[in-house]
Amino acid sequence: MDLKDLYRDVILDHNRSPRNFGRLDSPDGRADGHNPLCGDELSVFVRLAGERVEDIRFEGKGCAISTASASLMTEAVKGKDRAAIRELFERVHTLLTRADAPPDITLGKLAALSGVREFPARVKCASLCWHTLNAALEHGPATISTE
Amino acid sequence: MAANPARTPTPSTYDVERVRRDFPILSTTVNGHPLVYLDSAASAQRPLQVLRAVEDYETHSHANVHRGVHALSQAATAAYEGARERVRRFINAGSTREIIFTRGTTEAINLVAQAWARNRLHAGDEILITALEHHANIVPWQMVCEQTGCTLKVAPINRRGELEFEAFLKLLGPRTRLVAVAHVSNALGTILPVERIVAAAHAAGALVLIDGAQAVPHARVDVRALGADFYTFSGHKLYAPTGIGVLYGRQELLTAMPPWQGGGDMILTVSFEKSTYNDLPWKFEAGTPNMSGAVGLAAAMDYIESLGIDAIAAHEAHLLELATAALTNIPGIELIGTAAHKAAVLSFTMKGVHAHDLGTILDSQGVAVRTGHHCAMPVMTFFGVPATARASFGCYNTEGEVAALVSALRKAREVFG
């Protein structure tokens, strides 16, 4: 187990300076994610143009893995439609959980999260933002979720 | 609990290396490093003396208790009831009738909540706790409040993590029926002034339950000297197995309480018209109990007394003092909980590094600490942190392990820049 595999420069950078951090006024969807085990709290806000995520923000408090993962996610999904996001989530999930997963060059910067799979206790930190995004998208263009 | 034992050096007679040889798990290697186990406040490790007592019971003495005339049933009953007597002596209770075996502290508190509070409290009555409590000493009372309409009051703490005693006294009044407090805070290590709390509560006509889960491993507890009405603790924080714990209750209170759970062992006679309940303590022990756990708990108490609880406390106080000084010198470390009277618990945060990341980095160096809210979310909220890292010391920890913690924390600083 090598710490450098987990805390790569990309992760540390996105933790220090998370992208798309903050809220969206009157979002088309929002959801709150919570990891009671470690106290991570995350809210994801999306603005949709039809099926496409036109804009996305997140805010919350969490560890470096959850913050960096959320930041990387917002960069990766902005401009993509729901189907493409679902497909991307599946590939990220494989990356996080499957030790035998072949390198996936199409993931771009998200591939920096591959070290997480060596740390099973931390997989939930990295996947929390994706589950929260899913919930935000499920609530559809007219609905604002949970609160 | 004794006055603050800090600034007491480890007694030269306390041979920690010999103690460590009693704990096989401590020779484990974690991620290529020798294990540095600093999580005894979550669960302590077991010495060979406990492991062997449990094995001996399972190998030679196991059958169901209180049920048979055959030899093994009698041996099991003797072992189980012998353990009860051992517990009685350990906390200096007046009678084994006052020692109820439970699954742990949580079950012991729930027993009092359901068998005492739920039957006696009404709308207008109050239960007073403190802002330091573990969830196990909050949620059972919230449930009672929902069931009876009584109200939960919370005495505040200050920025050092100490109970605000004057504010506590102001909240204590004629409506207060029960005061439920930790003896030692699990999240911060604060030792509460339980003697003063008991005196004030009794003067106000309230009963007192003390959650002693974090106290019994670190100091001599005498329930009669304390004047506690109920005292609860868990085996697994006391170098004994999980799944066994104790409710001590004053006999007259337990006698007046109805049973909590019904079933075998808690009855004298059963017919479809009416059943009669067993005497104390068995009235509160429905079903086949955890005999091997009780035997392990008794062995752990023997073990602790063989080392000397005062010697253990002095050794831990020495480690706490060393660690407190060392952590204060690491840039960005903030200690959470700096009470004047503390048990061997060090809760802290590192600027710019979330507790969860700290936990992973420390683990990569073989150092096991607890990270998170420590089942005390209101404490975290009070200090404005989502989580802390918590190092806690037991009878087997060493000065070298304090140094290993410090070096692992410097590693974390290095990784995060």
Coordinates of C-alpha atoms in Angstrom, one line a residue:
Chain A
M1 CA 0.0 0.0 0.0
D2 CA 1.5 3.2 -1.2
L3 CA 0.2 6.5 0.0
K4 CA 1.3 8.2 -3.2
D5 CA -1.1 5.9 -5.1
L6 CA -4.0 7.3 -3.1
Y7 CA -2.9 10.9 -2.6
R8 CA -1.7 11.7 -6.2
D9 CA -1.0 15.3 -7.1
V10 CA -4.2 15.6 -9.0
I11 CA -6.2 14.5 -5.9
L12 CA -4.3 16.9 -3.6
D13 CA -4.8 19.7 -6.1
H14 CA -8.5 19.2 -6.4
N15 CA -8.8 18.9 -2.6
R16 CA -7.0 22.2 -2.1
S17 CA -8.8 24.0 -4.9
P18 CA -12.1 22.2 -5.6
R19 CA -13.6 23.1 -9.0
N20 CA -17.2 24.1 -9.4
F21 CA -17.5 24.5 -5.7
G22 CA -20.6 26.3 -4.4
R23 CA -24.3 26.3 -5.1
L24 CA -26.5 27.0 -8.1
D25 CA -29.4 29.3 -7.7
S26 CA -32.7 27.6 -8.5
P27 CA -31.2 24.3 -9.7
D28 CA -33.2 21.8 -11.7
G29 CA -32.0 19.1 -9.4
R30 CA -30.2 18.8 -6.1
A31 CA -29.5 16.1 -3.7
D32 CA -27.6 15.8 -0.4
G33 CA -25.3 12.9 0.2
H34 CA -24.2 11.8 3.6
N35 CA -21.6 9.3 4.8
P36 CA -22.5 8.7 8.4
L37 CA -19.4 6.6 8.9
C38 CA -17.0 9.5 8.5
G39 CA -19.3 12.5 8.6
D40 CA -18.8 13.5 4.9
E41 CA -21.6 15.8 3.7
L42 CA -22.1 16.7 0.1
S43 CA -24.7 18.6 -1.9
V44 CA -24.8 18.5 -5.6
F45 CA -26.7 21.0 -7.7
V46 CA -27.4 20.6 -11.5
R47 CA -28.9 22.8 -14.2
L48 CA -30.2 20.9 -17.1
A49 CA -30.8 21.7 -20.8
G50 CA -33.0 18.9 -21.8
E51 CA -31.1 15.7 -21.1
R52 CA -27.8 17.5 -20.8
V53 CA -26.1 18.8 -17.6
E54 CA -25.5 22.4 -18.5
D55 CA -24.0 23.4 -15.2
I56 CA -23.1 21.7 -12.0
R57 CA -21.8 22.7 -8.5
F58 CA -21.2 21.0 -5.3
E59 CA -20.5 22.0 -1.8
G60 CA -19.9 20.2 1.5
K61 CA -17.4 19.0 4.0
G62 CA -15.4 15.9 3.5
C63 CA -12.0 14.2 3.3
A64 CA -9.6 14.8 0.5
I65 CA -10.8 11.8 -1.4
S66 CA -14.5 12.8 -1.3
T67 CA -13.7 16.4 -2.1
A68 CA -11.4 15.7 -5.0
S69 CA -13.7 13.0 -6.4
A70 CA -16.6 15.5 -6.4
S71 CA -14.5 18.2 -8.0
L72 CA -13.2 15.8 -10.7
M73 CA -16.8 14.5 -11.3
T74 CA -18.2 18.0 -11.9
E75 CA -15.5 18.6 -14.5
A76 CA -16.1 15.3 -16.2
V77 CA -19.9 15.4 -16.4
K78 CA -20.5 19.1 -17.3
G79 CA -21.9 19.1 -20.8
K80 CA -22.8 15.4 -20.9
D81 CA -26.3 13.9 -21.1
R82 CA -27.8 11.6 -18.6
A83 CA -27.0 8.4 -20.5
A84 CA -23.4 9.3 -20.9
I85 CA -23.2 10.2 -17.2
R86 CA -24.7 6.8 -16.2
E87 CA -22.2 5.1 -18.4
L88 CA -19.3 7.1 -16.9
F89 CA -20.4 6.3 -13.4
E90 CA -20.3 2.6 -14.2
R91 CA -16.7 3.0 -15.4
V92 CA -15.7 5.0 -12.4
H93 CA -17.3 2.4 -10.2
T94 CA -15.2 -0.3 -11.9
L95 CA -12.1 1.8 -11.5
L96 CA -12.8 2.1 -7.7
T97 CA -13.7 -1.4 -6.9
R98 CA -12.1 -3.9 -9.4
A99 CA -8.5 -4.7 -8.7
D100 CA -8.2 -6.4 -12.1
A101 CA -9.8 -3.5 -14.1
P102 CA -7.6 -2.7 -17.1
P103 CA -6.5 0.9 -17.4
D104 CA -9.3 3.0 -18.9
I105 CA -7.6 5.8 -20.8
T106 CA -10.9 7.4 -21.7
L107 CA -11.4 8.4 -18.0
G108 CA -8.9 11.2 -18.2
K109 CA -8.2 12.8 -14.9
L110 CA -10.7 10.6 -13.1
A111 CA -8.2 7.8 -13.5
A112 CA -6.3 9.5 -10.7
L113 CA -8.8 7.8 -8.3
S114 CA -7.6 4.3 -9.2
G115 CA -5.4 4.2 -6.0
V116 CA -8.6 4.2 -3.9
R117 CA -9.3 0.5 -4.6
E118 CA -6.2 -0.4 -2.6
F119 CA -8.0 1.3 0.4
P120 CA -11.4 -0.5 0.7
A121 CA -12.4 1.7 3.7
R122 CA -12.2 4.7 1.3
V123 CA -14.2 3.6 -1.7
K124 CA -17.4 5.1 -0.2
C125 CA -15.6 8.5 0.1
A126 CA -14.9 8.5 -3.7
S127 CA -18.3 7.2 -4.7
L128 CA -20.5 9.4 -2.5
C129 CA -20.6 12.3 -5.0
W130 CA -21.6 10.0 -7.9
H131 CA -24.5 8.6 -5.9
T132 CA -25.6 12.1 -4.9
L133 CA -25.4 13.2 -8.5
N134 CA -27.6 10.3 -9.5
A135 CA -30.2 11.3 -6.9
A136 CA -30.1 14.9 -8.2
L137 CA -30.7 13.8 -11.7
E138 CA -33.5 11.4 -10.8
H139 CA -35.6 14.3 -9.5
G140 CA -35.9 15.6 -13.0
P141 CA -35.9 19.2 -14.4
A142 CA -38.9 20.5 -12.4
T143 CA -38.2 19.0 -9.0
I144 CA -35.9 20.1 -6.3
S145 CA -35.1 17.3 -4.0
T146 CA -34.9 16.6 -0.3
E147 CA -35.1 20.1 1.1
Chain B
M1 CA -12.2 8.8 40.2
A2 CA -8.8 9.8 41.7
A3 CA -7.6 13.3 41.2
N4 CA -5.8 14.1 38.0
P5 CA -2.8 11.7 38.0
A6 CA -0.9 13.7 35.3
R7 CA 2.8 14.6 35.9
T8 CA 3.1 11.2 37.5
P9 CA 6.0 9.3 35.9
T10 CA 5.4 5.7 35.0
P11 CA 6.2 3.8 38.2
S12 CA 9.5 2.0 37.7
T13 CA 7.8 -1.2 38.8
Y14 CA 5.4 -1.1 35.8
D15 CA 7.0 -3.3 33.2
V16 CA 5.1 -2.5 30.0
E17 CA 7.2 -4.9 27.9
R18 CA 6.1 -7.7 30.1
V19 CA 2.5 -6.5 29.8
R20 CA 2.8 -6.5 26.0
R21 CA 3.9 -10.1 26.0
D22 CA 0.4 -11.0 27.4
F23 CA -1.3 -9.5 24.3
P24 CA -0.5 -11.7 21.2
I25 CA -2.2 -9.3 18.8
L26 CA 0.3 -6.6 19.6
S27 CA 3.0 -8.4 17.6
T28 CA 1.0 -8.0 14.4
T29 CA 2.5 -6.2 11.5
V30 CA 0.3 -3.7 9.7
N31 CA 1.2 -2.4 6.3
G32 CA 4.8 -3.4 6.8
H33 CA 5.0 -1.6 10.2
P34 CA 4.7 -3.0 13.7
L35 CA 1.1 -2.4 14.9
V36 CA 0.8 0.7 17.1
Y37 CA -2.6 0.2 18.7
L38 CA -4.0 3.5 19.9
D39 CA -7.7 2.7 19.7
S40 CA -8.4 1.1 23.1
A41 CA -11.2 3.5 23.8
A42 CA -13.1 1.9 21.0
S43 CA -12.2 -1.6 22.0
A44 CA -9.2 -2.8 24.0
Q45 CA -7.2 -5.9 23.1
R46 CA -7.4 -9.1 25.2
P47 CA -4.6 -10.6 27.1
L48 CA -3.8 -14.4 27.0
Q49 CA -5.2 -14.7 30.5
V50 CA -8.6 -13.7 29.1
L51 CA -8.3 -15.7 25.9
R52 CA -7.3 -18.8 28.0
A53 CA -10.1 -18.4 30.5
V54 CA -12.7 -18.3 27.7
E55 CA -11.0 -21.3 26.0
D56 CA -10.9 -23.2 29.3
Y57 CA -14.6 -22.5 29.9
E58 CA -15.5 -23.6 26.4
T59 CA -13.3 -26.7 26.6
H60 CA -14.2 -27.9 30.0
S61 CA -17.2 -26.3 31.5
H62 CA -19.8 -25.3 29.0
A63 CA -23.5 -26.3 29.3
N64 CA -26.6 -24.2 29.9
V65 CA -26.7 -22.4 33.2
H66 CA -29.4 -22.6 36.0
R67 CA -31.0 -25.5 34.2
G68 CA -29.6 -28.9 34.8
V69 CA -28.5 -31.2 37.6
H70 CA -25.7 -32.6 35.5
A71 CA -22.1 -31.8 36.2
L72 CA -21.4 -29.5 33.3
S73 CA -24.5 -27.4 33.9
Q74 CA -23.4 -27.0 37.5
A75 CA -19.9 -26.1 36.3
A76 CA -21.2 -23.5 33.9
T77 CA -23.5 -22.1 36.5
A78 CA -20.6 -21.9 39.0
A79 CA -18.4 -20.1 36.4
Y80 CA -21.1 -17.7 35.4
E81 CA -22.2 -16.8 39.0
G82 CA -18.5 -16.7 40.0
A83 CA -18.0 -14.1 37.4
R84 CA -20.9 -12.1 38.8
E85 CA -19.2 -12.1 42.2
R86 CA -15.9 -11.1 40.6
V87 CA -17.7 -8.1 39.0
R88 CA -19.3 -7.2 42.4
R89 CA -15.9 -7.1 44.0
F90 CA -14.4 -5.1 41.2
I91 CA -16.8 -2.2 41.6
N92 CA -17.5 -2.8 45.3
A93 CA -21.2 -3.4 45.0
G94 CA -23.0 -4.6 48.1
S95 CA -24.6 -7.7 46.6
T96 CA -24.4 -9.9 43.4
R97 CA -28.2 -9.2 43.2
E98 CA -27.2 -5.7 42.0
I99 CA -25.0 -7.0 39.1
I100 CA -27.0 -7.6 35.9
F101 CA -25.1 -9.0 32.9
T102 CA -26.0 -7.3 29.6
R103 CA -24.5 -7.2 26.1
G104 CA -22.7 -4.0 27.0
T105 CA -23.2 -0.4 28.2
T106 CA -25.7 0.3 25.5
E107 CA -28.0 -2.5 26.5
A108 CA -27.6 -1.6 30.2
I109 CA -28.7 2.0 29.6
N110 CA -31.6 0.8 27.5
L111 CA -32.6 -1.5 30.2
V112 CA -32.8 1.4 32.7
A113 CA -34.6 3.5 30.1
Q114 CA -37.3 0.9 29.4
A115 CA -37.7 -0.8 32.8
W116 CA -37.3 2.2 35.1
A117 CA -37.8 5.5 33.2
R118 CA -40.6 4.4 30.8
N119 CA -42.7 3.2 33.7
R120 CA -42.2 6.1 36.0
L121 CA -41.8 9.3 34.0
H122 CA -44.6 11.5 32.7
A123 CA -45.0 14.7 30.8
G124 CA -43.4 17.5 32.9
D125 CA -40.7 15.2 34.2
E126 CA -37.1 15.8 33.0
I127 CA -34.0 13.8 32.3
L128 CA -30.8 15.7 32.5
I129 CA -27.7 14.7 30.5
T130 CA -24.6 16.6 29.4
A131 CA -23.3 17.8 26.1
L132 CA -20.5 15.3 26.3
E133 CA -22.6 12.1 26.1
H134 CA -22.0 9.2 23.8
H135 CA -25.1 8.4 21.6
A136 CA -25.8 5.4 23.9
N137 CA -26.5 7.9 26.7
I138 CA -28.6 10.2 24.5
V139 CA -30.8 8.2 22.2
P140 CA -32.4 5.8 24.8
W141 CA -33.6 8.9 26.7
Q142 CA -34.9 10.5 23.6
M143 CA -36.9 7.3 23.0
V144 CA -38.3 7.5 26.6
C145 CA -39.2 11.1 26.0
E146 CA -41.2 10.1 22.9
Q147 CA -42.9 7.3 24.9
T148 CA -43.8 9.2 28.1
G149 CA -43.8 12.9 27.1
C150 CA -41.0 13.8 29.5
T151 CA -38.3 16.2 28.4
L152 CA -34.6 15.8 27.8
K153 CA -32.3 18.6 29.2
V154 CA -28.7 19.0 28.2
A155 CA -26.1 20.6 30.5
P156 CA -23.5 22.6 28.4
I157 CA -19.7 22.2 28.2
N158 CA -17.0 24.8 27.8
R159 CA -14.3 25.1 25.1
R160 CA -12.0 22.9 27.0
G161 CA -14.6 20.2 27.0
E162 CA -15.5 20.4 30.6
L163 CA -19.0 20.3 32.1
E164 CA -20.3 23.8 33.0
F165 CA -21.1 22.8 36.5
E166 CA -23.0 26.0 37.5
A167 CA -25.2 25.7 34.4
F168 CA -25.7 22.0 35.2
L169 CA -26.9 23.0 38.7
K170 CA -29.3 25.6 37.2
L171 CA -30.9 22.9 35.0
L172 CA -31.3 20.6 38.0
G173 CA -34.6 21.1 39.6
P174 CA -37.7 19.6 41.1
R175 CA -38.8 18.3 37.7
T176 CA -35.5 16.4 37.2
R177 CA -36.1 12.7 37.8
L178 CA -32.9 11.3 36.4
V179 CA -29.4 12.6 35.7
A180 CA -27.5 10.4 33.2
V181 CA -23.9 11.3 32.7
A182 CA -20.7 9.8 31.4
H183 CA -18.0 9.2 34.0
V184 CA -15.3 9.8 31.3
S185 CA -16.1 11.3 27.9
N186 CA -15.3 8.8 25.1
A187 CA -14.7 11.6 22.5
L188 CA -12.5 13.9 24.6
G189 CA -11.3 12.0 27.6
T190 CA -12.8 14.6 30.1
I191 CA -13.3 13.1 33.5
L192 CA -16.6 14.4 34.9
P193 CA -17.0 15.4 38.5
V194 CA -19.4 12.5 39.2
E195 CA -19.2 12.8 43.0
R196 CA -20.4 16.4 42.9
I197 CA -23.0 15.5 40.2
V198 CA -24.4 12.6 42.4
A199 CA -24.5 14.8 45.5
A200 CA -26.3 17.6 43.7
A201 CA -28.7 15.3 41.9
H202 CA -29.6 13.5 45.1
A203 CA -30.1 16.8 46.9
A204 CA -32.6 17.6 44.1
G205 CA -34.3 14.3 44.5
A206 CA -33.2 12.8 41.2
L207 CA -31.6 9.5 40.6
V208 CA -28.2 9.2 38.8
L209 CA -27.1 6.8 36.1
I210 CA -23.4 6.9 35.3
D211 CA -22.1 5.6 31.9
G212 CA -18.8 4.2 33.1
A213 CA -17.7 2.6 29.8
Q214 CA -14.6 4.8 29.6
A215 CA -13.9 5.0 33.3
V216 CA -13.6 1.4 34.6
P217 CA -10.4 0.6 32.5
H218 CA -8.6 3.6 33.9
A219 CA -9.5 4.0 37.5
R220 CA -10.8 2.3 40.5
V221 CA -14.5 2.6 40.6
D222 CA -16.4 2.1 43.8
V223 CA -20.2 2.4 43.1
R224 CA -21.1 2.6 46.8
A225 CA -18.6 5.4 47.5
L226 CA -19.8 7.2 44.4
G227 CA -23.4 6.8 45.5
A228 CA -24.5 5.9 42.0
D229 CA -28.0 4.6 41.6
F230 CA -27.1 2.9 38.3
Y231 CA -23.6 2.3 36.8
T232 CA -23.0 0.8 33.4
F233 CA -19.9 -0.5 31.6
S234 CA -18.8 -2.8 28.8
G235 CA -16.4 -5.7 28.9
H236 CA -14.6 -5.1 25.6
K237 CA -13.2 -1.7 26.7
L238 CA -11.8 -3.5 29.8
Y239 CA -9.6 -6.1 28.0
A240 CA -12.6 -8.6 28.0
P241 CA -14.6 -10.0 25.0
T242 CA -17.4 -8.1 23.2
G243 CA -21.0 -8.9 23.9
I244 CA -20.7 -8.7 27.7
G245 CA -21.4 -5.7 29.9
V246 CA -22.8 -4.8 33.3
L247 CA -25.6 -2.9 34.8
Y248 CA -25.1 -2.2 38.4
G249 CA -28.3 -0.9 40.1
R250 CA -29.2 -0.3 43.7
Q251 CA -31.2 -3.3 44.9
E252 CA -34.3 -1.5 46.0
L253 CA -34.5 0.2 42.6
L254 CA -34.0 -3.0 40.7
T255 CA -36.5 -4.8 42.9
A256 CA -39.2 -2.3 42.2
M257 CA -38.6 -2.4 38.4
P258 CA -40.6 -4.7 36.2
P259 CA -38.7 -7.1 34.0
W260 CA -37.5 -5.7 30.6
Q261 CA -37.4 -8.8 28.4
G262 CA -39.5 -11.9 29.0
G263 CA -38.4 -15.5 28.5
G264 CA -36.6 -18.3 30.1
D265 CA -34.4 -17.9 33.2
M266 CA -36.2 -14.7 34.2
I267 CA -39.3 -16.6 35.6
L268 CA -40.0 -18.8 38.6
T269 CA -43.3 -20.3 37.3
V270 CA -45.2 -19.9 34.0
S271 CA -48.8 -20.8 33.3
F272 CA -51.0 -19.3 30.6
E273 CA -52.9 -17.4 33.2
K274 CA -49.9 -15.8 34.9
S275 CA -46.2 -16.1 35.3
T276 CA -44.1 -15.1 38.3
Y277 CA -40.8 -13.5 37.9
N278 CA -37.4 -14.7 39.1
D279 CA -35.5 -12.9 41.8
L280 CA -32.7 -10.4 41.2
P281 CA -30.4 -10.5 39.3
W282 CA -32.0 -13.1 37.0
K283 CA -35.2 -11.2 36.6
F284 CA -33.3 -9.0 34.1
E285 CA -31.5 -11.8 32.3
A286 CA -34.0 -13.4 30.0
G287 CA -32.7 -16.2 27.8
T288 CA -29.4 -18.1 27.9
P289 CA -26.8 -15.5 28.9
N290 CA -23.3 -14.9 27.5
M291 CA -21.4 -17.3 29.9
S292 CA -18.1 -17.3 28.2
G293 CA -18.2 -13.5 27.9
A294 CA -18.8 -13.3 31.7
V295 CA -15.9 -15.7 32.4
G296 CA -13.7 -13.5 30.1
L297 CA -14.8 -10.4 31.9
A298 CA -13.9 -11.9 35.3
A299 CA -10.5 -13.0 34.0
A300 CA -9.9 -9.4 32.7
M301 CA -10.7 -8.0 36.1
D302 CA -8.2 -10.5 37.7
Y303 CA -5.7 -9.4 35.1
I304 CA -6.2 -5.7 35.7
E305 CA -5.9 -6.2 39.4
S306 CA -2.7 -8.2 38.9
L307 CA -1.2 -5.2 37.2
G308 CA -2.7 -2.8 39.6
I309 CA -5.3 -0.3 38.4
D310 CA -3.5 2.6 40.0
A311 CA -0.3 1.6 38.2
I312 CA -2.1 1.3 34.9
A313 CA -3.6 4.8 35.5
A314 CA -0.3 6.3 36.3
H315 CA 1.3 4.7 33.2
E316 CA -1.5 6.0 31.0
A317 CA -1.3 9.5 32.5
H318 CA 2.4 9.5 31.8
L319 CA 1.8 8.6 28.1
L320 CA -1.0 11.2 27.8
E321 CA 1.2 13.9 29.1
L322 CA 4.0 12.9 26.7
A323 CA 1.7 12.7 23.7
T324 CA -0.1 16.0 24.6
A325 CA 3.3 17.8 24.7
A326 CA 4.5 16.2 21.5
L327 CA 1.3 16.9 19.5
T328 CA 1.3 20.5 20.6
N329 CA 4.6 20.9 18.8
I330 CA 3.3 19.7 15.5
P331 CA 2.3 22.6 13.2
G332 CA -1.4 22.6 12.5
I333 CA -2.5 20.2 15.2
E334 CA -5.3 21.3 17.4
L335 CA -6.2 19.4 20.4
I336 CA -10.0 19.0 20.9
G337 CA -10.7 18.6 24.6
T338 CA -8.2 20.1 27.0
A339 CA -9.9 19.5 30.3
A340 CA -7.9 19.8 33.4
H341 CA -8.9 16.3 34.4
K342 CA -8.6 13.8 31.6
A343 CA -8.3 10.1 31.0
A344 CA -5.8 8.8 28.4
V345 CA -7.7 10.0 25.3
L346 CA -6.3 12.6 22.8
S347 CA -8.7 13.9 20.3
F348 CA -7.3 16.2 17.6
T349 CA -7.5 17.7 14.1
M350 CA -4.8 18.7 11.7
K351 CA -5.3 21.9 9.7
G352 CA -6.0 21.2 6.1
V353 CA -6.2 17.4 6.6
H354 CA -9.5 15.7 7.2
A355 CA -9.6 13.2 10.0
H356 CA -10.4 10.4 7.6
D357 CA -7.3 11.1 5.5
L358 CA -5.3 11.3 8.7
G359 CA -6.6 7.9 9.7
T360 CA -5.6 6.4 6.4
I361 CA -2.1 7.9 6.5
L362 CA -1.5 6.8 10.1
D363 CA -2.8 3.3 9.2
S364 CA -0.2 3.2 6.4
Q365 CA 2.4 3.6 9.1
G366 CA 0.9 0.9 11.3
V367 CA -0.7 3.4 13.7
A368 CA -4.4 2.6 14.5
V369 CA -6.5 5.5 15.7
R370 CA -10.2 6.1 15.6
T371 CA -11.4 8.8 13.2
G372 CA -14.9 10.2 12.9
H373 CA -17.5 11.5 15.3
H374 CA -16.9 8.8 18.0
C375 CA -20.6 8.3 18.4
A376 CA -20.7 11.8 19.9
M377 CA -22.0 13.9 17.1
P378 CA -23.2 16.7 19.4
V379 CA -19.7 17.1 20.7
M380 CA -18.3 17.4 17.2
T381 CA -21.0 20.0 16.4
F382 CA -20.1 22.0 19.5
F383 CA -16.4 22.2 18.5
G384 CA -17.4 22.9 14.8
V385 CA -15.6 20.0 13.4
P386 CA -17.1 17.2 11.3
A387 CA -14.7 14.6 12.8
T388 CA -11.6 14.3 14.8
A389 CA -8.8 11.7 15.1
R390 CA -8.6 10.1 18.5
A391 CA -5.6 8.3 20.0
S392 CA -6.4 6.5 23.2
F393 CA -3.9 4.6 25.4
G394 CA -4.2 1.4 27.4
C395 CA -2.1 -0.6 29.8
Y396 CA 0.1 -1.9 26.9
N397 CA 1.1 1.3 25.1
T398 CA 4.6 2.6 25.2
E399 CA 6.6 5.8 24.9
G400 CA 7.9 4.4 21.6
E401 CA 4.3 4.3 20.3
V402 CA 3.8 7.9 21.2
A403 CA 6.9 8.6 19.1
A404 CA 5.5 6.5 16.3
L405 CA 2.2 8.5 16.4
V406 CA 4.2 11.7 16.2
S407 CA 6.3 10.5 13.2
A408 CA 3.1 9.3 11.4
L409 CA 1.5 12.7 11.9
R410 CA 4.6 14.4 10.4
K411 CA 4.2 12.0 7.5
A412 CA 0.6 13.2 7.0
R413 CA 1.8 16.8 7.1
E414 CA 4.4 15.9 4.4
V415 CA 1.8 14.2 2.2
F416 CA -0.6 17.2 2.3
G417 CA 2.1 19.9 2.2

